[in-house]
Amino acid sequence: MERVLIVGSPGSGKSTFARRLAQITHLPLVYLDMLYWKADGTTETAEVFDARLRAVLAKPRWIMDGNYMRTLKVRLSACDTVFAFDVPPEICLEGALARIGRKRPDLPWIEEVPDPDFLSYIRVFPRQRLPRLRTLLDSQHHAAVRWLRSRGEADAFLDTLQSQSPAD
């Protein structure tokens, strides 16, 4: 496990999982949102984002947190492991709302109020995004894919991994 993708619905616990996985494995962690978004809430151009992404993909080791379906095929071809979160939308909505007003390492600004479009995206993710994600993950055969269906399942995996890791 040297080049890891973490994908799934916003609010599912991907970023929390990514941070803990990085602590255990000592792999560098990259948040795609930090490559895409500017501190003022605007976005980088596709060209800038793609150049930043290529620079990360060229590195030998990383954990990459984020969906960005447009670039998923190229990221899948570069990774060796995928953790895919399939968490109920109600849990994801709770997670997204709980972080309002908090500084986060995975976003370059503080969300002050809930974004109705973002919450709608979370609600429809299981119907509109998850099937395509499953298809893309099922169509690749070189990376290990592990589906995580709850935060408890994710925590249990990390606990097991941590217990197998040599002490620092």
mmCIF file of C-alpha atoms in Angstrom, residues 5-168:
data_model
loop_
_atom_site.group_PDB
_atom_site.id
_atom_site.type_symbol
_atom_site.label_atom_id
_atom_site.label_comp_id
_atom_site.label_asym_id
_atom_site.label_seq_id
_atom_site.Cartn_x
_atom_site.Cartn_y
_atom_site.Cartn_z
ATOM 1 C CA LEU A 5 -7.158 6.581 -3.299
ATOM 2 C CA ILE A 6 -9.987 7.332 -0.885
ATOM 3 C CA VAL A 7 -13.334 7.979 -2.568
ATOM 4 C CA GLY A 8 -17.022 8.170 -1.659
ATOM 5 C CA SER A 9 -19.700 10.631 -0.703
ATOM 6 C CA PRO A 10 -18.809 13.918 0.959
ATOM 7 C CA GLY A 11 -19.449 13.683 4.692
ATOM 8 C CA SER A 12 -18.849 9.926 4.754
ATOM 9 C CA GLY A 13 -15.644 10.168 6.779
ATOM 10 C CA LYS A 14 -13.105 9.981 3.938
ATOM 11 C CA SER A 15 -10.899 12.806 5.159
ATOM 12 C CA THR A 16 -10.878 11.630 8.771
ATOM 13 C CA PHE A 17 -9.987 8.131 7.554
ATOM 14 C CA ALA A 18 -7.289 9.598 5.284
ATOM 15 C CA ARG A 19 -5.676 11.527 8.144
ATOM 16 C CA ARG A 20 -5.557 8.499 10.389
ATOM 17 C CA LEU A 21 -4.302 6.247 7.571
ATOM 18 C CA ALA A 22 -1.525 8.770 6.888
ATOM 19 C CA GLN A 23 -0.548 8.763 10.570
ATOM 20 C CA ILE A 24 -0.341 4.964 10.610
ATOM 21 C CA THR A 25 1.407 4.456 7.262
ATOM 22 C CA HIS A 26 3.478 7.665 7.129
ATOM 23 C CA LEU A 27 2.343 8.152 3.527
ATOM 24 C CA PRO A 28 2.005 11.786 2.401
ATOM 25 C CA LEU A 29 -1.626 12.917 2.319
ATOM 26 C CA VAL A 30 -3.060 15.008 -0.517
ATOM 27 C CA TYR A 31 -6.566 16.450 -0.455
ATOM 28 C CA LEU A 32 -7.904 16.989 -3.966
ATOM 29 C CA ASP A 33 -10.048 19.842 -2.658
ATOM 30 C CA MET A 34 -6.834 21.683 -1.745
ATOM 31 C CA LEU A 35 -5.598 21.276 -5.325
ATOM 32 C CA TYR A 36 -8.896 22.496 -6.797
ATOM 33 C CA TRP A 37 -10.293 25.198 -4.510
ATOM 34 C CA LYS A 38 -8.868 28.603 -3.708
ATOM 35 C CA ALA A 39 -9.175 30.213 -0.263
ATOM 36 C CA ASP A 40 -11.847 32.607 -1.581
ATOM 37 C CA GLY A 41 -14.134 29.712 -2.608
ATOM 38 C CA THR A 42 -13.393 29.958 -6.326
ATOM 39 C CA THR A 43 -11.797 27.137 -8.272
ATOM 40 C CA GLU A 44 -8.590 26.674 -10.162
ATOM 41 C CA THR A 45 -8.762 26.119 -13.909
ATOM 42 C CA ALA A 46 -8.844 22.528 -15.134
ATOM 43 C CA GLU A 47 -5.332 23.043 -16.512
ATOM 44 C CA VAL A 48 -3.933 24.140 -13.132
ATOM 45 C CA PHE A 49 -5.750 21.356 -11.275
ATOM 46 C CA ASP A 50 -4.562 18.733 -13.781
ATOM 47 C CA ALA A 51 -0.949 19.942 -13.546
ATOM 48 C CA ARG A 52 -1.078 19.772 -9.752
ATOM 49 C CA LEU A 53 -2.623 16.307 -9.938
ATOM 50 C CA ARG A 54 0.049 15.066 -12.383
ATOM 51 C CA ALA A 55 2.757 16.297 -10.011
ATOM 52 C CA VAL A 56 1.276 14.261 -7.153
ATOM 53 C CA LEU A 57 0.712 11.171 -9.303
ATOM 54 C CA ALA A 58 4.376 11.257 -10.347
ATOM 55 C CA LYS A 59 5.455 10.766 -6.745
ATOM 56 C CA PRO A 60 6.157 7.231 -5.521
ATOM 57 C CA ARG A 61 3.958 7.329 -2.406
ATOM 58 C CA TRP A 62 0.738 9.123 -1.482
ATOM 59 C CA ILE A 63 -2.762 8.996 -0.096
ATOM 60 C CA MET A 64 -5.236 10.951 -2.212
ATOM 61 C CA ASP A 65 -8.567 11.970 -0.686
ATOM 62 C CA GLY A 66 -11.381 13.012 -3.025
ATOM 63 C CA ASN A 67 -13.696 11.999 -5.837
ATOM 64 C CA TYR A 68 -13.321 14.306 -8.849
ATOM 65 C CA MET A 69 -14.811 11.770 -11.254
ATOM 66 C CA ARG A 70 -13.323 13.516 -14.291
ATOM 67 C CA THR A 71 -9.857 12.417 -13.177
ATOM 68 C CA LEU A 72 -10.710 9.120 -11.534
ATOM 69 C CA LYS A 73 -9.540 6.892 -14.407
ATOM 70 C CA VAL A 74 -6.065 8.413 -14.459
ATOM 71 C CA ARG A 75 -5.843 8.218 -10.658
ATOM 72 C CA LEU A 76 -7.021 4.604 -10.699
ATOM 73 C CA SER A 77 -4.319 3.708 -13.200
ATOM 74 C CA ALA A 78 -1.691 5.140 -10.829
ATOM 75 C CA CYS A 79 -2.859 3.706 -7.505
ATOM 76 C CA ASP A 80 -2.380 0.318 -5.876
ATOM 77 C CA THR A 81 -5.149 0.563 -3.256
ATOM 78 C CA VAL A 82 -8.624 2.108 -3.127
ATOM 79 C CA PHE A 83 -10.812 2.655 -0.086
ATOM 80 C CA ALA A 84 -14.364 3.382 -1.246
ATOM 81 C CA PHE A 85 -16.926 4.689 1.225
ATOM 82 C CA ASP A 86 -20.545 3.609 0.752
ATOM 83 C CA VAL A 87 -22.149 5.252 3.773
ATOM 84 C CA PRO A 88 -25.888 6.102 3.980
ATOM 85 C CA PRO A 89 -26.671 9.674 2.903
ATOM 86 C CA GLU A 90 -28.236 10.495 6.283
ATOM 87 C CA ILE A 91 -24.882 9.837 7.978
ATOM 88 C CA CYS A 92 -23.051 11.816 5.282
ATOM 89 C CA LEU A 93 -25.402 14.771 5.716
ATOM 90 C CA GLU A 94 -24.800 14.711 9.485
ATOM 91 C CA GLY A 95 -21.058 14.652 8.841
ATOM 92 C CA ALA A 96 -21.186 17.556 6.406
ATOM 93 C CA LEU A 97 -23.355 19.661 8.711
ATOM 94 C CA ALA A 98 -21.179 18.901 11.764
ATOM 95 C CA ARG A 99 -18.152 20.521 10.163
ATOM 96 C CA ILE A 100 -19.836 23.866 9.417
ATOM 97 C CA GLY A 101 -17.887 26.650 11.113
ATOM 98 C CA ARG A 102 -14.783 24.503 11.707
ATOM 99 C CA LYS A 103 -11.349 24.941 10.180
ATOM 100 C CA ARG A 104 -10.396 21.809 8.274
ATOM 101 C CA PRO A 105 -7.095 20.675 6.770
ATOM 102 C CA ASP A 106 -8.865 19.416 3.647
ATOM 103 C CA LEU A 107 -10.487 22.703 2.577
ATOM 104 C CA PRO A 108 -8.862 26.138 2.174
ATOM 105 C CA TRP A 109 -11.717 28.079 3.802
ATOM 106 C CA ILE A 110 -14.187 27.676 6.646
ATOM 107 C CA GLU A 111 -17.709 26.787 5.608
ATOM 108 C CA GLU A 112 -19.866 29.284 7.494
ATOM 109 C CA VAL A 113 -23.306 28.160 6.316
ATOM 110 C CA PRO A 114 -24.616 24.969 4.726
ATOM 111 C CA ASP A 115 -24.560 25.017 0.927
ATOM 112 C CA PRO A 116 -27.941 23.735 -0.326
ATOM 113 C CA ASP A 117 -26.430 22.489 -3.613
ATOM 114 C CA PHE A 118 -23.732 20.575 -1.758
ATOM 115 C CA LEU A 119 -26.300 18.986 0.583
ATOM 116 C CA SER A 120 -28.385 18.018 -2.454
ATOM 117 C CA TYR A 121 -25.279 16.436 -4.033
ATOM 118 C CA ILE A 122 -24.853 14.316 -0.893
ATOM 119 C CA ARG A 123 -28.532 13.267 -0.947
ATOM 120 C CA VAL A 124 -28.367 12.048 -4.555
ATOM 121 C CA PHE A 125 -24.831 10.601 -4.385
ATOM 122 C CA PRO A 126 -26.014 6.991 -3.842
ATOM 123 C CA ARG A 127 -28.267 7.140 -6.914
ATOM 124 C CA GLN A 128 -26.344 9.414 -9.257
ATOM 125 C CA ARG A 129 -22.629 8.994 -8.432
ATOM 126 C CA LEU A 130 -22.152 5.713 -6.619
ATOM 127 C CA PRO A 131 -23.184 3.462 -9.556
ATOM 128 C CA ARG A 132 -20.556 5.086 -11.825
ATOM 129 C CA LEU A 133 -17.965 4.838 -9.074
ATOM 130 C CA ARG A 134 -18.737 1.124 -8.639
ATOM 131 C CA THR A 135 -18.461 0.547 -12.392
ATOM 132 C CA LEU A 136 -15.087 2.281 -12.595
ATOM 133 C CA LEU A 137 -13.732 0.416 -9.590
ATOM 134 C CA ASP A 138 -15.051 -2.918 -10.871
ATOM 135 C CA SER A 139 -13.463 -2.347 -14.292
ATOM 136 C CA GLN A 140 -9.910 -1.956 -12.987
ATOM 137 C CA HIS A 141 -8.004 -5.057 -11.942
ATOM 138 C CA HIS A 142 -4.617 -3.974 -10.624
ATOM 139 C CA ALA A 143 -5.565 -2.122 -7.415
ATOM 140 C CA ALA A 144 -6.967 -3.667 -4.262
ATOM 141 C CA VAL A 145 -10.409 -2.199 -3.560
ATOM 142 C CA ARG A 146 -11.945 -2.213 -0.099
ATOM 143 C CA TRP A 147 -15.485 -0.945 0.380
ATOM 144 C CA LEU A 148 -16.256 0.626 3.755
ATOM 145 C CA ARG A 149 -19.947 0.819 4.588
ATOM 146 C CA SER A 150 -19.771 2.636 7.916
ATOM 147 C CA ARG A 151 -17.437 4.770 9.963
ATOM 148 C CA GLY A 152 -17.256 1.935 12.467
ATOM 149 C CA GLU A 153 -16.041 -0.420 9.748
ATOM 150 C CA ALA A 154 -13.437 2.165 8.704
ATOM 151 C CA ASP A 155 -12.280 2.604 12.310
ATOM 152 C CA ALA A 156 -12.040 -1.163 12.803
ATOM 153 C CA PHE A 157 -9.861 -1.489 9.704
ATOM 154 C CA LEU A 158 -7.567 1.304 10.903
ATOM 155 C CA ASP A 159 -7.399 -0.183 14.414
ATOM 156 C CA THR A 160 -6.293 -3.509 12.936
ATOM 157 C CA LEU A 161 -3.763 -1.813 10.680
ATOM 158 C CA GLN A 162 -2.396 0.208 13.590
ATOM 159 C CA SER A 163 -2.026 -2.896 15.760
ATOM 160 C CA GLN A 164 0.014 -4.529 12.957
ATOM 161 C CA SER A 165 2.269 -1.493 12.452
ATOM 162 C CA PRO A 166 5.658 -1.371 14.112
ATOM 163 C CA ALA A 167 5.882 1.198 16.912
ATOM 164 C CA ASP A 168 7.592 4.485 16.011
#
